[in-house]
XYZ file of C-alpha atoms in Angstrom:
243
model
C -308.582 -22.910 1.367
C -308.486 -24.871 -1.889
C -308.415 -23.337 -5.101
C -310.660 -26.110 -6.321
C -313.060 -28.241 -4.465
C -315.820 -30.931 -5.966
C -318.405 -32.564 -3.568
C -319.945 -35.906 -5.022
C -319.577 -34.970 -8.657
C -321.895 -37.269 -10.650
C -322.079 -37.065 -14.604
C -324.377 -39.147 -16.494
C -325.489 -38.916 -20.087
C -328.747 -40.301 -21.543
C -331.856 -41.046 -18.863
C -333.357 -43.962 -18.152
C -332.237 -47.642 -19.342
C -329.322 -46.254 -21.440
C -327.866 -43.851 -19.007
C -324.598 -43.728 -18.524
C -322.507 -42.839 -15.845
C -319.182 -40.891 -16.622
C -318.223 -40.064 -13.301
C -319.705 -41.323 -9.488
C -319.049 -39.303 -6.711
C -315.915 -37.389 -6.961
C -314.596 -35.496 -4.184
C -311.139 -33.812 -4.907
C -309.426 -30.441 -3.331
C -306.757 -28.943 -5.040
C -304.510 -26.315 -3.176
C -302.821 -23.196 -4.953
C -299.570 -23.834 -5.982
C -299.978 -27.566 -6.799
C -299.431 -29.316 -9.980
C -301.914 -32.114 -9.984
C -301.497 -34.958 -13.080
C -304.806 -37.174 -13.673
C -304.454 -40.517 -14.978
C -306.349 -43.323 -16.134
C -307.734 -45.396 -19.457
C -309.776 -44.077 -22.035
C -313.100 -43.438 -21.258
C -312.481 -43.172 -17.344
C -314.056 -39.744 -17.237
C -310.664 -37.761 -16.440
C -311.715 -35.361 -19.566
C -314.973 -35.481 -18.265
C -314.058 -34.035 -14.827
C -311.625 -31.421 -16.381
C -314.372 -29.914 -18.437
C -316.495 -30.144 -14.811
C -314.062 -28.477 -13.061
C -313.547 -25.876 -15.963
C -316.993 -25.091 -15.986
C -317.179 -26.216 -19.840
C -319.618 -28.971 -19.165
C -322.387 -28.968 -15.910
C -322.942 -32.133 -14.044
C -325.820 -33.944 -13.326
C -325.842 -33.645 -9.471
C -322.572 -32.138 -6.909
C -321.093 -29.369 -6.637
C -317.930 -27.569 -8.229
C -316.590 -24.872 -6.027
C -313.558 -22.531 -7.422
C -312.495 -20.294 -4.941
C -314.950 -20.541 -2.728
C -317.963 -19.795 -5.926
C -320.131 -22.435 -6.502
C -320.031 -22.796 -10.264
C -322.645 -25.304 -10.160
C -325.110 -22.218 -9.467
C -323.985 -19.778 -11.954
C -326.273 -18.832 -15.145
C -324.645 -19.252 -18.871
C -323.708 -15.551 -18.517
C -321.683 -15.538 -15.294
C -320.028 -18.901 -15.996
C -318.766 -17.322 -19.513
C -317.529 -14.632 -17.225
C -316.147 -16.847 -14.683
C -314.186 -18.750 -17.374
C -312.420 -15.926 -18.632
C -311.228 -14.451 -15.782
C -310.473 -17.646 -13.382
C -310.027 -20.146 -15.746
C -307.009 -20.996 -18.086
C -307.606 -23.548 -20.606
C -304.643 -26.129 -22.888
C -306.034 -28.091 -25.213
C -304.422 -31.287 -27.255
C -304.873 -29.837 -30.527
C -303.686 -25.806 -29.914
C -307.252 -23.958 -30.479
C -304.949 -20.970 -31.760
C -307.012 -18.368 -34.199
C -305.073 -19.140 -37.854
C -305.488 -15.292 -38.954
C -303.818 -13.823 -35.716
C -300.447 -13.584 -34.680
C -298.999 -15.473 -31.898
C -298.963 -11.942 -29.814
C -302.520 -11.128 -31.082
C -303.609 -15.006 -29.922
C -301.890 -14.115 -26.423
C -303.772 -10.871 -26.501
C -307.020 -12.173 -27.298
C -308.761 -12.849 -23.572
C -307.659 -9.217 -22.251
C -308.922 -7.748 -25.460
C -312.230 -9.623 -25.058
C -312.192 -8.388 -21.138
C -311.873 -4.771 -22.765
C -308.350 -4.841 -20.762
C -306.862 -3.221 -24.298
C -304.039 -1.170 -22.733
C -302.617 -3.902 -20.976
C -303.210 -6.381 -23.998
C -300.040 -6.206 -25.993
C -297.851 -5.455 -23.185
C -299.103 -8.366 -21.275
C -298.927 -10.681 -24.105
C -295.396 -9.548 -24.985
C -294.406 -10.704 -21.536
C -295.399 -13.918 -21.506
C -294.495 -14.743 -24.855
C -290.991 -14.076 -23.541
C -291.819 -16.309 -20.576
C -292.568 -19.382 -22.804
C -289.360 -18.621 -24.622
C -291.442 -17.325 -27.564
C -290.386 -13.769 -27.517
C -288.717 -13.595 -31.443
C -291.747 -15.409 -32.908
C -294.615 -12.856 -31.457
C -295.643 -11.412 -35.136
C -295.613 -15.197 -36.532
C -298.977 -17.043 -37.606
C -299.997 -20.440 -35.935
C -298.769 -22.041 -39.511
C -294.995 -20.505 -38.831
C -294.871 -22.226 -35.390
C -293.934 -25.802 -34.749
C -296.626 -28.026 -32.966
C -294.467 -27.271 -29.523
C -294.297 -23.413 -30.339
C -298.275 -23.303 -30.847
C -298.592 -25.067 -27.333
C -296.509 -22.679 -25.649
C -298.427 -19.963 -27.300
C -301.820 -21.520 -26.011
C -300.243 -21.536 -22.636
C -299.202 -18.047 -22.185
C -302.792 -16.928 -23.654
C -304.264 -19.545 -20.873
C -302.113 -17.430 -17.946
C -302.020 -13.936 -19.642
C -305.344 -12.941 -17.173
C -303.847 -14.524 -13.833
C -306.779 -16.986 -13.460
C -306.776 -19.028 -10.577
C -306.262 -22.297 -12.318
C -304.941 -23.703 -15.355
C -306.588 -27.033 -16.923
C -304.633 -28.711 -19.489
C -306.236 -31.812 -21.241
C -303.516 -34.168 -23.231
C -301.655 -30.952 -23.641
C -298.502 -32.968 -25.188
C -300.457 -35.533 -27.326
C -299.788 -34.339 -30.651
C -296.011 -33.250 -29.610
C -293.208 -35.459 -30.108
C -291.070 -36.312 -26.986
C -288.506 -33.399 -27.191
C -291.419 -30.800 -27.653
C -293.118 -32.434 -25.198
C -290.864 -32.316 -22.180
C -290.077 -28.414 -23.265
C -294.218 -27.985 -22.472
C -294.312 -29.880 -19.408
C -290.976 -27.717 -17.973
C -292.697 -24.549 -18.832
C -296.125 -26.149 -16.930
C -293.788 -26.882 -13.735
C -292.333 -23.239 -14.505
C -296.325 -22.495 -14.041
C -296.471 -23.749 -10.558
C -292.872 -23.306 -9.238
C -292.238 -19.874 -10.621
C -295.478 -18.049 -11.514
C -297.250 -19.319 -8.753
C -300.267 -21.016 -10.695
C -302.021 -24.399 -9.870
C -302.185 -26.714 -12.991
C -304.299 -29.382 -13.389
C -303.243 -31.809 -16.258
C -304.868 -35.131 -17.954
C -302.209 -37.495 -18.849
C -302.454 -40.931 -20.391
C -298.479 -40.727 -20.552
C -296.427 -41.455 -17.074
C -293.641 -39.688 -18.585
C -295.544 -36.821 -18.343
C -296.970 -37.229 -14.919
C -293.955 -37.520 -13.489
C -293.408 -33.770 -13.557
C -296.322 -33.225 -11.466
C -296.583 -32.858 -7.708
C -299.313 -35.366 -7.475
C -301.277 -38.014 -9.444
C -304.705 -38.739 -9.350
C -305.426 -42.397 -10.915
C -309.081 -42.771 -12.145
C -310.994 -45.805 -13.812
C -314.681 -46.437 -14.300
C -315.607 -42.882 -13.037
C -313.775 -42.993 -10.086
C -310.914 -42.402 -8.269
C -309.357 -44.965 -6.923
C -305.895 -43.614 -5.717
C -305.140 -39.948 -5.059
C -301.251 -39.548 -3.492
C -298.703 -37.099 -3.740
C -296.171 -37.573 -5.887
C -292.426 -38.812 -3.892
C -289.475 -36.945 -5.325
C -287.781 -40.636 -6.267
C -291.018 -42.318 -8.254
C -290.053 -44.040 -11.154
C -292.227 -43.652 -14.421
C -292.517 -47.464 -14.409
C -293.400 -47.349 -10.282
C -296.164 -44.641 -12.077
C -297.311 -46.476 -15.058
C -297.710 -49.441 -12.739
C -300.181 -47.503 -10.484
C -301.855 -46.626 -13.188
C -302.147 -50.076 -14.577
C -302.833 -51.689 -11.175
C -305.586 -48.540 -9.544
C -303.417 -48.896 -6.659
């Protein structure tokens, strides 16, 4: 069974004359274990769908289905719930609490969970599984732009949810940085055993996925896996091209 499943997702904003349609109709499954990439030009509505499928946003008419739950259905309450426990989140720009350590960041959603006892052991471990172990008592103004990332990732896995969404995780990360994030995302799916589903505007990026799905004007208009000799210029083309 998919870990993630939309039927006919349709997000519009506005009513009437000035409505505006951010996405039409998207189906998409995504299976545990994979590492999907989506792609496409500004404004096609991939962040749109991510905060869909994250449950951040609700859409106009379809249906989001995580594990089986309709998410679609839930009430503010549940959904906070849902998001907590199932749901890992990577933003662009870090999202890390300034007055807490990285370790206390990490901590955070099990201490929220009242999971306390598990907290700081928990975050301890993955800090050493994003290579972070030495800076665990450091403040999100001690940590490099690549270091804060890697931070925000092992608070996105430290409560096992079923999925981790990443939106532009690398675009305020310079190239070396960046490739250090996206090997510890592929460590996500190849080691850990999550599924990862990251927007992209940068092939380079992509390329470490299992799969890209290509958007534009709301859409999808190319869903394939990923073949083990792509190019990033045979990607960026598809991209270009919504082949």
């Amino acid at each position: 069974m998919p870990v993630l499943h939309t039927e006919r997702l349709t997000k519009q904003f506005g009513s009437g004359s000035t409505a505006v349609t951010a996405l039409n109709n998207v189906n998409i499954s995504i299976e545990p274990g994979e590492f999907v990439a989506i792609m496409g030009p500004s404004g096609c509505g991939k962040s749109t769908l991510l905060h869909l499928l994250g449950g951040l946003d609700r859409a106009t008419s379809g249906r989001v289905l995580l594990e089986g739950t309709d998410i679609s259905r839930l009430d503010d309450g549940a959904l906070s719930l849902l998001r907590r426990r199932k749901i890992g989140f990577v933003f662009q720009f870090f999202n890390l609490i300034p007055v807490l350590t990285a370790q206390e960041n990490v901590a955070l959603p099990l201490m929220l969970d009242g999971r306390q006892k598990e907290a700081v052991r928990l975050a301890r471990e993955w800090l050493g599984r994003v290579g972070l172990a030495e800076r665990a008592e450091s403040r999100p103004e001690q940590l490099s732009g690549g270091e804060q990332q890697r931070v925000a990732i092992a608070r996105a896995l430290i409560a096992d949810p079923a999925i981790l969404l990443a939106d532009e995780p690398t675009g305020n990360l310079d190239s070396r940085a960046a490739d250090d994030l996206l090997q510890v995302l592929r460590r996500s799916a190849d080691d850990w055993g999550r599924t990862v589903v990251m927007v992209t505007h940068d092939a380079r990026m992509a390329a470490y996925a299992d799969r890209i799905v290509f958007m534009r004007d709301g859409t999808i208009v190319d869903d394939a896996p990923l073949g083990p000799r792509a190019t990033v210029d045979e990607i960026a083309e598809r991209a270009g091209s919504g082949r």
